[in-house]
Amino acid sequence: MNEKELAQLAIDTALQMGASYADARVIRLQRESLEVRNGNVNGIKQHIEMGMGIRVLVNGAWGFAGNPDLKKSKVEIAVQRAVALAKDSAHLYHKPVELARRKAIVTSWKSPCEQEPFAVSLERKLEALFEIDQILRGVKGVALSESGFDFWKEWQIFVNSEGSAIEQEIIQTGAGFSATAVSDTDVQIRSFPSSFGGQFASAGYELIPTLDLTANAQRIAEEAVQLLSAKNCPSGEKTLILGGSQLALQVHESCGHPVEFDRVLGHEADFAGTSFLTQDKLKHFQYGSEIVNIVADATVPGGLGSFGYDDEGTPAQCSDIIRNGKFVGYLMGRETAESFGMESNGAMRAEGYNHTPIVRMTNINLLPGEHELEEMIASTKDGIWINDNRSWSIDDKRLNFQFGGELGWEIKDGKIVGMVKNPTYTGITPQFWNSCDAIANQKHYKVWGTPNCGKGQPMQVARVGHGVSYARFNNVKVGVGYAE
Ligand SMILES: [Zn+2]
């Protein structure tokens, strides 16, 4: 039996055992992660896993089982486990689960990839990392140099009891480096193209030369050393310009998570997991200023959160979350959408074969505005500009947040006057987004990949994306938490 026939067997078995709905995903995941640290290979992780996840609805309750053994007899045992789990938990449901309608789809989809990363030799990849490492360590004052590549190739066949059969292959690549400088009293880090691993995209090895890693290594390492003697971020209410991975993370934490509809409904609450964006606010609440437009777009070519179909077989789509500042949409799956009388907008995804799909971000993008970055700086009287994240915290309603960046640029009377270290800012989500008065144009727009979004219990890690340019916010409290 091939994978599709095994998945179909799981569906047929589940229906025979009383399921009203069933879906099965057979997944083959290939993964490679390489890290070079201070002139040495610090890690080479390679693994391949394969298995089937079976989800069933019996008596209006969900059952799920993951199964790494694709023998026919083992598939049947896994279906029995899933069905038994649904039957045992049915009495806990307030009302039976219903799924928003979806017509059957039979198709296949592949993410764009020019150069299959697993076909590139390990030697060539390590050579590229050593080249970066050497430049970083060549800068006096750098105590720790780290660089790495990450690759994923995930093949999956999805089959459900409504007649869908969808084959997908998604290839993703990530790359980046950081330099840490240490003095007797301080530790400072700079990263490129972004903190926490670099840039990630649905792409093959061809992504890596486009990131200009070696060309930026010297500058980034020097910035880490310069930060040691830079002044601390001044404190007070100032204008704040955000870009890069910092703006991406701001969107992720203060918009992406609170619009996950399962959290709004209270189905899921782990990891700061409820939301202030309750249902009464939909289509009424002024989330941000009128220039703030945010979409959930799983169709962006190259986005780390892009796919052809989600893990319920719903086609990838682009839907409005914030339109002209108003809160207009949630991230939903078939179950959560039905509870609201809507259709799923394709946001259900699972990590690997052995987790059940939950509502996840796709690419949550802050659409570009009309400004040039230079003009945004030139019209700022007293501000701080931050691009790369260093730390964050946000409360469980996603309202109060505090972020720290790796490096800040101080702006006085329209000019960048110097570097500041330990830049931080704090705010309350709607006040903050309502203070947004300028967003940079398409020229500055880029979709950043976030490879490590954790959610659920047991925890699932998702790879999601955030398209951003630069945005400016007014009267933001900066320089909190670091005393001179
Ligand atoms: Zn997250």
Short mmCIF file of C-alpha atoms and ligand atoms in Angstrom, two decimals:
data_model
loop_
_atom_site.label_atom_id
_atom_site.label_comp_id
_atom_site.label_asym_id
_atom_site.label_seq_id
_atom_site.Cartn_x
_atom_site.Cartn_y
_atom_site.Cartn_z
CA MET A 1 0.00 0.00 0.00
CA ASN A 2 1.29 3.48 -0.76
CA GLU A 3 0.88 6.46 1.60
CA LYS A 4 -2.36 7.63 0.03
CA GLU A 5 -3.89 4.15 0.22
CA LEU A 6 -2.86 3.87 3.88
CA ALA A 7 -4.46 7.25 4.63
CA GLN A 8 -7.62 6.14 2.83
CA LEU A 9 -7.59 2.90 4.84
CA ALA A 10 -7.47 4.97 8.04
CA ILE A 11 -10.47 7.01 6.89
CA ASP A 12 -12.50 3.94 5.88
CA THR A 13 -11.70 2.19 9.18
CA ALA A 14 -12.72 5.27 11.18
CA LEU A 15 -16.04 5.55 9.33
CA GLN A 16 -16.74 1.85 9.92
CA MET A 17 -16.08 2.40 13.62
CA GLY A 18 -18.70 5.13 13.82
CA ALA A 19 -16.84 8.35 12.96
CA SER A 20 -18.93 11.05 11.30
CA TYR A 21 -15.78 12.72 9.95
CA ALA A 22 -12.13 11.65 9.65
CA ASP A 23 -8.95 12.99 8.15
CA ALA A 24 -5.47 11.49 7.89
CA ARG A 25 -2.13 13.11 7.08
CA VAL A 26 0.90 11.06 6.13
CA ILE A 27 4.04 13.17 6.51
CA ARG A 28 7.67 12.74 5.63
CA LEU A 29 9.85 15.46 7.15
CA GLN A 30 13.51 15.93 6.37
CA ARG A 31 15.40 18.38 8.55
CA GLU A 32 18.95 19.72 8.70
CA SER A 33 20.42 22.27 11.06
CA LEU A 34 24.05 23.41 10.98
CA GLU A 35 25.85 25.70 13.39
CA VAL A 36 29.39 27.06 13.47
CA ARG A 37 30.59 28.74 16.66
CA ASN A 38 33.96 30.41 17.25
CA GLY A 39 35.71 28.56 14.45
CA ASN A 40 34.27 25.14 15.22
CA VAL A 41 31.32 23.11 14.05
CA ASN A 42 28.99 23.36 17.03
CA GLY A 43 26.25 21.13 15.70
CA ILE A 44 25.09 19.15 12.71
CA LYS A 45 21.58 17.85 13.16
CA GLN A 46 19.99 15.79 10.43
CA HIS A 47 16.91 13.73 10.73
CA ILE A 48 14.06 12.23 8.78
CA GLU A 49 10.75 11.27 10.30
CA MET A 50 7.65 9.77 8.84
CA GLY A 51 4.26 8.91 10.21
CA MET A 52 0.51 9.36 10.05
CA GLY A 53 -1.82 11.53 12.11
CA ILE A 54 -5.46 10.46 12.24
CA ARG A 55 -8.21 12.77 13.45
CA VAL A 56 -11.78 11.58 13.93
CA LEU A 57 -15.10 13.02 15.03
CA VAL A 58 -17.20 10.48 16.96
CA ASN A 59 -20.36 11.41 18.89
CA GLY A 60 -19.47 15.08 18.27
CA ALA A 61 -16.06 14.80 19.97
CA TRP A 62 -12.52 14.81 18.60
CA GLY A 63 -10.14 11.88 18.81
CA PHE A 64 -6.58 11.90 17.51
CA ALA A 65 -3.71 9.44 17.22
CA GLY A 66 -0.25 9.79 15.73
CA ASN A 67 1.47 6.72 14.41
CA PRO A 68 5.09 6.38 13.24
CA ASP A 69 4.60 2.85 11.92
CA LEU A 70 2.98 2.78 8.50
CA LYS A 71 2.17 -0.95 8.48
CA LYS A 72 -1.47 -1.70 7.65
CA SER A 73 -2.10 -3.41 11.00
CA LYS A 74 -0.59 -0.48 12.95
CA VAL A 75 -2.74 2.04 11.08
CA GLU A 76 -5.83 0.16 12.19
CA ILE A 77 -4.64 0.16 15.82
CA ALA A 78 -4.06 3.94 15.64
CA VAL A 79 -7.59 4.49 14.30
CA GLN A 80 -8.98 2.42 17.17
CA ARG A 81 -7.05 4.62 19.64
CA ALA A 82 -8.37 7.83 18.05
CA VAL A 83 -11.96 6.55 18.06
CA ALA A 84 -11.70 5.36 21.68
CA LEU A 85 -10.35 8.75 22.74
CA ALA A 86 -13.27 10.55 21.06
CA LYS A 87 -15.81 8.23 22.70
CA ASP A 88 -14.21 8.60 26.13
CA SER A 89 -14.15 12.41 25.97
CA ALA A 90 -17.55 13.06 24.32
CA HIS A 91 -19.24 13.68 27.70
CA LEU A 92 -16.86 16.63 28.32
CA TYR A 93 -18.14 18.65 25.38
CA HIS A 94 -20.77 21.35 26.02
CA LYS A 95 -22.06 20.84 22.48
CA PRO A 96 -21.08 18.51 19.66
CA VAL A 97 -18.34 19.74 17.31
CA GLU A 98 -19.56 20.86 13.91
CA LEU A 99 -17.38 21.76 10.97
CA ALA A 100 -17.91 24.63 8.55
CA ARG A 101 -18.69 23.26 5.08
CA ARG A 102 -15.89 22.66 2.66
CA LYS A 103 -16.09 21.07 -0.72
CA ALA A 104 -13.78 18.18 -1.61
CA ILE A 105 -10.45 19.05 -3.24
CA VAL A 106 -8.17 16.66 -5.12
CA THR A 107 -4.91 18.35 -6.07
CA SER A 108 -1.21 18.78 -5.40
CA TRP A 109 0.95 21.82 -4.53
CA LYS A 110 4.67 22.59 -4.17
CA SER A 111 6.36 25.62 -2.62
CA PRO A 112 8.80 27.52 -4.88
CA CYS A 113 12.32 26.07 -4.77
CA GLU A 114 15.12 26.50 -7.29
CA GLN A 115 17.89 24.64 -5.52
CA GLU A 116 16.96 21.68 -3.33
CA PRO A 117 18.92 22.36 -0.09
CA PHE A 118 19.43 18.68 0.71
CA ALA A 119 21.20 18.24 -2.64
CA VAL A 120 23.87 20.80 -1.65
CA SER A 121 26.87 19.10 -0.03
CA LEU A 122 27.56 19.47 3.69
CA GLU A 123 31.10 20.63 2.83
CA ARG A 124 29.80 23.51 0.74
CA LYS A 125 27.35 24.60 3.43
CA LEU A 126 29.97 24.47 6.21
CA GLU A 127 32.47 26.33 4.04
CA ALA A 128 29.95 29.17 3.66
CA LEU A 129 29.44 29.28 7.45
CA PHE A 130 33.22 29.23 8.15
CA GLU A 131 33.70 32.15 5.80
CA ILE A 132 31.20 34.23 7.83
CA ASP A 133 32.68 33.01 11.11
CA GLN A 134 36.17 34.09 10.11
CA ILE A 135 35.03 37.64 9.34
CA LEU A 136 33.15 37.90 12.66
CA ARG A 137 36.14 36.68 14.69
CA GLY A 138 38.45 39.01 12.79
CA VAL A 139 36.86 41.96 14.57
CA LYS A 140 38.69 42.77 17.80
CA GLY A 141 36.40 42.57 20.82
CA VAL A 142 34.10 39.84 19.48
CA ALA A 143 34.04 37.04 22.06
CA LEU A 144 31.48 34.78 20.46
CA SER A 145 30.62 34.23 16.82
CA GLU A 146 27.68 32.07 15.80
CA SER A 147 26.31 31.30 12.35
CA GLY A 148 23.86 28.72 11.12
CA PHE A 149 21.70 27.28 8.38
CA ASP A 150 18.36 25.48 8.73
CA PHE A 151 16.52 23.43 6.12
CA TRP A 152 13.15 21.69 6.08
CA LYS A 153 11.51 19.55 3.41
CA GLU A 154 8.05 18.39 4.33
CA TRP A 155 6.02 16.16 2.06
CA GLN A 156 2.45 15.36 3.05
CA ILE A 157 -0.66 13.68 1.75
CA PHE A 158 -3.95 14.76 3.32
CA VAL A 159 -7.09 12.65 2.84
CA ASN A 160 -10.47 13.20 4.46
CA SER A 161 -13.85 11.49 4.59
CA GLU A 162 -15.40 14.20 2.40
CA GLY A 163 -13.35 13.10 -0.61
CA SER A 164 -10.37 15.47 -0.42
CA ALA A 165 -6.90 14.18 -1.31
CA ILE A 166 -4.15 16.82 -1.31
CA GLU A 167 -0.45 16.23 -1.81
CA GLN A 168 1.95 19.02 -0.77
CA GLU A 169 5.69 19.57 -0.61
CA ILE A 170 7.09 22.56 1.24
CA ILE A 171 10.81 23.38 1.30
CA GLN A 172 12.07 26.04 3.72
CA THR A 173 15.48 27.57 4.32
CA GLY A 174 16.90 29.81 7.03
CA ALA A 175 20.29 31.46 7.58
CA GLY A 176 21.87 34.00 9.85
CA PHE A 177 24.68 34.90 12.21
CA SER A 178 25.43 36.86 15.37
CA ALA A 179 28.43 38.41 17.06
CA THR A 180 28.66 38.88 20.82
CA ALA A 181 31.08 41.39 22.31
CA VAL A 182 32.05 41.30 25.97
CA SER A 183 33.73 43.85 28.24
CA ASP A 184 34.38 43.70 31.99
CA THR A 185 30.94 45.15 32.68
CA ASP A 186 28.78 44.49 29.65
CA VAL A 187 27.66 41.96 27.02
CA GLN A 188 26.22 43.10 23.70
CA ILE A 189 24.98 41.12 20.70
CA ARG A 190 24.31 41.98 17.06
CA SER A 191 22.62 39.64 14.60
CA PHE A 192 21.98 39.54 10.87
CA PRO A 193 19.67 39.52 8.93
CA SER A 194 17.60 39.26 12.11
CA SER A 195 17.96 38.09 15.69
CA PHE A 196 17.23 34.50 16.78
CA GLY A 197 18.60 32.62 13.76
CA GLY A 198 18.34 35.06 10.86
CA GLN A 199 15.94 35.11 7.94
CA PHE A 200 13.69 32.16 7.02
CA ALA A 201 11.58 31.64 3.91
CA SER A 202 9.78 29.04 1.84
CA ALA A 203 12.65 28.70 -0.57
CA GLY A 204 15.56 26.45 -1.40
CA TYR A 205 19.30 27.06 -1.03
CA GLU A 206 18.95 29.97 -3.50
CA LEU A 207 17.78 32.10 -0.53
CA ILE A 208 21.24 32.16 1.05
CA PRO A 209 23.20 34.21 -1.55
CA THR A 210 20.37 36.77 -1.62
CA LEU A 211 20.87 37.51 2.10
CA ASP A 212 24.39 39.03 1.61
CA LEU A 213 25.63 37.39 4.80
CA THR A 214 29.39 37.73 4.23
CA ALA A 215 29.04 41.32 2.97
CA ASN A 216 27.42 42.35 6.28
CA ALA A 217 29.49 40.29 8.74
CA GLN A 218 32.20 42.89 9.36
CA ARG A 219 29.72 45.73 9.98
CA ILE A 220 27.55 43.68 12.33
CA ALA A 221 30.54 42.48 14.38
CA GLU A 222 31.82 46.05 14.66
CA GLU A 223 28.43 47.24 15.82
CA ALA A 224 28.45 44.63 18.62
CA VAL A 225 31.80 46.01 19.84
CA GLN A 226 30.68 49.65 19.46
CA LEU A 227 27.60 48.95 21.57
CA LEU A 228 29.83 48.21 24.58
CA SER A 229 30.81 51.88 24.75
CA ALA A 230 27.53 53.34 23.45
CA LYS A 231 25.30 55.28 25.83
CA ASN A 232 22.18 53.66 27.24
CA CYS A 233 18.87 54.33 25.55
CA PRO A 234 17.50 57.58 27.01
CA SER A 235 14.21 57.23 28.85
CA GLY A 236 11.01 59.18 28.32
CA GLU A 237 8.14 59.49 25.88
CA LYS A 238 9.53 59.57 22.37
CA THR A 239 8.76 58.81 18.77
CA LEU A 240 9.62 55.22 17.91
CA ILE A 241 10.51 53.84 14.48
CA LEU A 242 10.44 50.06 14.16
CA GLY A 243 11.60 47.89 11.29
CA GLY A 244 12.83 44.42 10.43
CA SER A 245 12.39 41.58 12.85
CA GLN A 246 11.38 43.93 15.69
CA LEU A 247 8.33 45.18 13.81
CA ALA A 248 7.65 41.59 12.70
CA LEU A 249 7.67 40.45 16.34
CA GLN A 250 5.51 43.40 17.38
CA VAL A 251 2.90 42.28 14.81
CA HIS A 252 3.31 38.64 15.87
CA GLU A 253 2.75 39.21 19.58
CA SER A 254 0.25 42.06 19.60
CA CYS A 255 -1.84 41.13 16.54
CA GLY A 256 -1.09 37.58 15.35
CA HIS A 257 -1.72 35.79 18.66
CA PRO A 258 -4.76 37.76 19.86
CA VAL A 259 -6.65 37.08 16.59
CA GLU A 260 -6.34 33.29 16.95
CA PHE A 261 -9.99 32.45 17.35
CA ASP A 262 -9.47 29.31 19.45
CA ARG A 263 -7.87 31.50 22.12
CA VAL A 264 -10.74 33.97 21.96
CA LEU A 265 -13.19 31.10 22.48
CA GLY A 266 -11.13 29.76 25.38
CA HIS A 267 -10.28 26.47 23.67
CA GLU A 268 -6.58 27.12 24.15
CA ALA A 269 -4.81 29.24 26.73
CA ASP A 270 -1.20 28.10 27.08
CA PHE A 271 1.75 30.53 26.77
CA ALA A 272 0.08 33.91 27.38
CA GLY A 273 -2.82 32.49 25.46
CA THR A 274 -6.03 34.43 25.83
CA SER A 275 -7.05 37.58 23.96
CA PHE A 276 -8.45 41.07 24.47
CA LEU A 277 -9.98 40.89 20.97
CA THR A 278 -13.27 39.40 22.12
CA GLN A 279 -16.10 38.70 19.68
CA ASP A 280 -18.06 41.86 20.59
CA LYS A 281 -15.12 43.90 19.20
CA LEU A 282 -15.23 42.35 15.73
CA LYS A 283 -15.99 45.00 13.07
CA HIS A 284 -16.32 47.71 15.77
CA PHE A 285 -13.03 48.06 17.59
CA GLN A 286 -10.48 50.66 16.45
CA TYR A 287 -7.36 48.52 16.86
CA GLY A 288 -5.00 51.01 15.23
CA SER A 289 -4.84 54.27 13.33
CA GLU A 290 -6.45 54.44 9.87
CA ILE A 291 -3.20 53.67 8.05
CA VAL A 292 -2.86 50.29 9.83
CA ASN A 293 -3.86 47.42 7.53
CA ILE A 294 -3.00 43.86 8.55
CA VAL A 295 -3.82 40.71 6.58
CA ALA A 296 -3.38 36.98 7.15
CA ASP A 297 -1.92 35.86 3.85
CA ALA A 298 -0.88 32.24 3.33
CA THR A 299 -0.47 32.84 -0.41
CA VAL A 300 2.64 35.12 -0.34
CA PRO A 301 5.32 33.48 -2.49
CA GLY A 302 8.28 32.68 -0.25
CA GLY A 303 6.51 33.46 3.05
CA LEU A 304 7.54 31.10 5.84
CA GLY A 305 3.84 30.82 6.72
CA SER A 306 2.78 30.08 3.13
CA PHE A 307 1.28 26.80 1.93
CA GLY A 308 -1.15 25.51 -0.65
CA TYR A 309 -3.70 24.03 1.78
CA ASP A 310 -3.86 24.04 5.56
CA ASP A 311 -3.94 20.80 7.59
CA GLU A 312 -7.73 20.58 7.23
CA GLY A 313 -7.50 20.84 3.44
CA THR A 314 -8.71 24.47 3.29
CA PRO A 315 -7.06 26.44 0.45
CA ALA A 316 -4.48 29.08 1.41
CA GLN A 317 -6.01 32.54 1.32
CA CYS A 318 -5.51 36.18 2.15
CA SER A 319 -8.03 37.61 4.59
CA ASP A 320 -8.33 40.97 6.33
CA ILE A 321 -7.50 41.16 10.04
CA ILE A 322 -7.22 44.93 10.51
CA ARG A 323 -8.65 47.20 7.80
CA ASN A 324 -8.08 50.97 8.04
CA GLY A 325 -7.31 50.44 11.70
CA LYS A 326 -10.53 48.54 12.44
CA PHE A 327 -10.45 44.96 13.74
CA VAL A 328 -12.32 42.89 11.13
CA GLY A 329 -11.18 39.26 11.18
CA TYR A 330 -9.86 36.27 13.09
CA LEU A 331 -7.64 33.33 12.21
CA MET A 332 -9.97 30.34 12.08
CA GLY A 333 -10.31 26.66 11.33
CA ARG A 334 -13.43 24.75 10.30
CA GLU A 335 -14.59 24.16 13.87
CA THR A 336 -13.99 27.69 15.19
CA ALA A 337 -15.44 29.28 12.03
CA GLU A 338 -18.63 27.20 12.31
CA SER A 339 -19.18 28.38 15.88
CA PHE A 340 -19.34 31.89 14.42
CA GLY A 341 -21.37 31.00 11.33
CA MET A 342 -18.41 31.63 9.02
CA GLU A 343 -16.11 29.66 6.73
CA SER A 344 -12.59 28.71 7.72
CA ASN A 345 -9.92 31.07 6.42
CA GLY A 346 -7.37 28.27 6.34
CA ALA A 347 -5.36 28.71 9.52
CA MET A 348 -5.28 25.15 10.89
CA ARG A 349 -1.85 23.59 11.09
CA ALA A 350 -0.12 20.84 13.03
CA GLU A 351 3.53 20.24 13.83
CA GLY A 352 4.50 16.95 12.19
CA TYR A 353 2.29 13.89 12.02
CA ASN A 354 1.90 13.42 15.75
CA HIS A 355 0.00 16.59 16.68
CA THR A 356 -3.56 17.58 15.95
CA PRO A 357 -4.06 20.78 13.90
CA ILE A 358 -4.75 23.97 15.86
CA VAL A 359 -5.35 27.58 14.77
CA ARG A 360 -2.03 29.08 13.72
CA MET A 361 -0.75 32.24 12.13
CA THR A 362 0.05 32.12 8.43
CA ASN A 363 1.88 35.27 7.26
CA ILE A 364 0.43 38.12 9.33
CA ASN A 365 1.46 41.14 7.30
CA LEU A 366 1.39 44.85 8.08
CA LEU A 367 0.77 46.22 4.60
CA PRO A 368 3.15 48.91 3.36
CA GLY A 369 2.16 52.57 3.48
CA GLU A 370 3.24 55.55 1.41
CA HIS A 371 6.34 56.91 3.09
CA GLU A 372 10.05 56.77 2.40
CA LEU A 373 12.10 55.68 5.41
CA GLU A 374 14.42 58.68 4.96
CA GLU A 375 11.42 61.01 5.11
CA MET A 376 10.12 59.26 8.27
CA ILE A 377 13.48 59.88 9.96
CA ALA A 378 13.72 63.45 8.64
CA SER A 379 10.32 64.34 10.12
CA THR A 380 11.09 62.85 13.55
CA LYS A 381 12.05 65.42 16.19
CA ASP A 382 12.99 63.22 19.12
CA GLY A 383 13.03 59.49 18.56
CA ILE A 384 14.61 56.04 18.69
CA TRP A 385 14.84 53.61 15.77
CA ILE A 386 15.01 49.87 16.57
CA ASN A 387 15.25 46.97 14.08
CA ASP A 388 16.33 43.76 15.80
CA ASN A 389 14.73 42.16 18.82
CA ARG A 390 16.60 41.13 21.94
CA SER A 391 13.84 40.42 24.48
CA TRP A 392 10.08 40.59 24.88
CA SER A 393 7.21 40.02 27.23
CA ILE A 394 3.47 40.45 26.88
CA ASP A 395 0.56 39.70 29.19
CA ASP A 396 -1.92 36.88 28.57
CA LYS A 397 -4.55 39.19 27.06
CA ARG A 398 -1.92 40.53 24.65
CA LEU A 399 -2.35 44.09 25.89
CA ASN A 400 0.67 45.19 27.94
CA PHE A 401 4.01 44.56 26.27
CA GLN A 402 7.66 45.39 26.69
CA PHE A 403 10.28 44.85 24.00
CA GLY A 404 14.04 45.23 23.95
CA GLY A 405 16.16 45.65 20.84
CA GLU A 406 19.78 44.83 20.08
CA LEU A 407 20.66 48.34 18.94
CA GLY A 408 18.92 51.69 18.74
CA TRP A 409 19.63 54.79 16.70
CA GLU A 410 18.83 58.06 18.38
CA ILE A 411 17.11 60.65 16.18
CA LYS A 412 17.18 64.37 16.99
CA ASP A 413 15.61 67.03 14.77
CA GLY A 414 15.36 64.70 11.78
CA LYS A 415 18.89 63.31 11.97
CA ILE A 416 20.44 60.12 13.32
CA VAL A 417 22.80 61.40 16.01
CA GLY A 418 24.18 58.18 17.45
CA MET A 419 23.92 54.60 18.58
CA VAL A 420 22.27 53.66 21.88
CA LYS A 421 22.44 50.35 23.68
CA ASN A 422 19.74 48.40 25.53
CA PRO A 423 16.89 50.15 23.71
CA THR A 424 13.52 49.20 25.19
CA TYR A 425 9.94 50.33 24.82
CA THR A 426 6.65 49.52 26.43
CA GLY A 427 3.02 50.04 25.47
CA ILE A 428 -0.56 48.88 25.44
CA THR A 429 -1.59 47.26 22.16
CA PRO A 430 -4.48 49.49 20.93
CA GLN A 431 -2.95 52.75 22.20
CA PHE A 432 0.32 51.81 20.55
CA TRP A 433 -1.16 50.92 17.14
CA ASN A 434 -3.44 53.97 17.24
CA SER A 435 -0.34 56.14 17.61
CA CYS A 436 1.08 54.80 14.31
CA ASP A 437 1.37 57.84 12.00
CA ALA A 438 3.62 56.62 9.18
CA ILE A 439 4.36 53.31 7.44
CA ALA A 440 7.12 52.96 4.85
CA ASN A 441 6.30 52.00 1.27
CA GLN A 442 6.55 48.79 -0.74
CA LYS A 443 10.23 49.45 -1.53
CA HIS A 444 11.07 48.72 2.12
CA TYR A 445 8.64 45.80 2.50
CA LYS A 446 9.91 42.30 3.30
CA VAL A 447 8.34 39.10 4.63
CA TRP A 448 10.30 37.94 7.68
CA GLY A 449 10.17 34.29 8.74
CA THR A 450 9.51 33.37 12.39
CA PRO A 451 10.52 29.70 12.74
CA ASN A 452 9.71 29.18 16.40
CA CYS A 453 6.15 30.15 17.29
CA GLY A 454 5.12 27.96 20.23
CA LYS A 455 1.50 27.21 21.05
CA GLY A 456 -0.63 24.50 22.61
CA GLN A 457 -0.16 21.74 25.13
CA PRO A 458 1.63 19.53 24.21
CA MET A 459 3.53 22.39 22.63
CA GLN A 460 3.67 22.67 18.87
CA VAL A 461 6.24 24.82 17.07
CA ALA A 462 5.04 26.52 13.88
CA ARG A 463 6.90 28.37 11.17
CA VAL A 464 5.06 31.60 10.35
CA GLY A 465 5.80 34.84 8.52
CA HIS A 466 5.36 38.60 8.88
CA GLY A 467 5.53 41.07 6.02
CA VAL A 468 6.56 44.52 7.27
CA SER A 469 8.35 47.66 6.11
CA TYR A 470 8.96 50.34 8.77
CA ALA A 471 6.39 51.95 11.02
CA ARG A 472 6.48 55.03 13.24
CA PHE A 473 4.68 55.39 16.58
CA ASN A 474 4.20 58.49 18.73
CA ASN A 475 4.55 59.18 22.44
CA VAL A 476 5.96 55.76 23.25
CA LYS A 477 7.60 55.11 26.59
CA VAL A 478 11.20 54.16 25.78
CA GLY A 479 14.27 53.39 27.85
CA VAL A 480 12.45 51.49 30.55
CA GLY A 481 14.16 48.96 32.76
CA TYR A 482 17.79 50.08 32.38
CA ALA A 483 19.11 52.54 34.91
CA GLU A 484 22.25 54.50 34.04
ZN ZN B 1 4.09 32.99 18.62
#
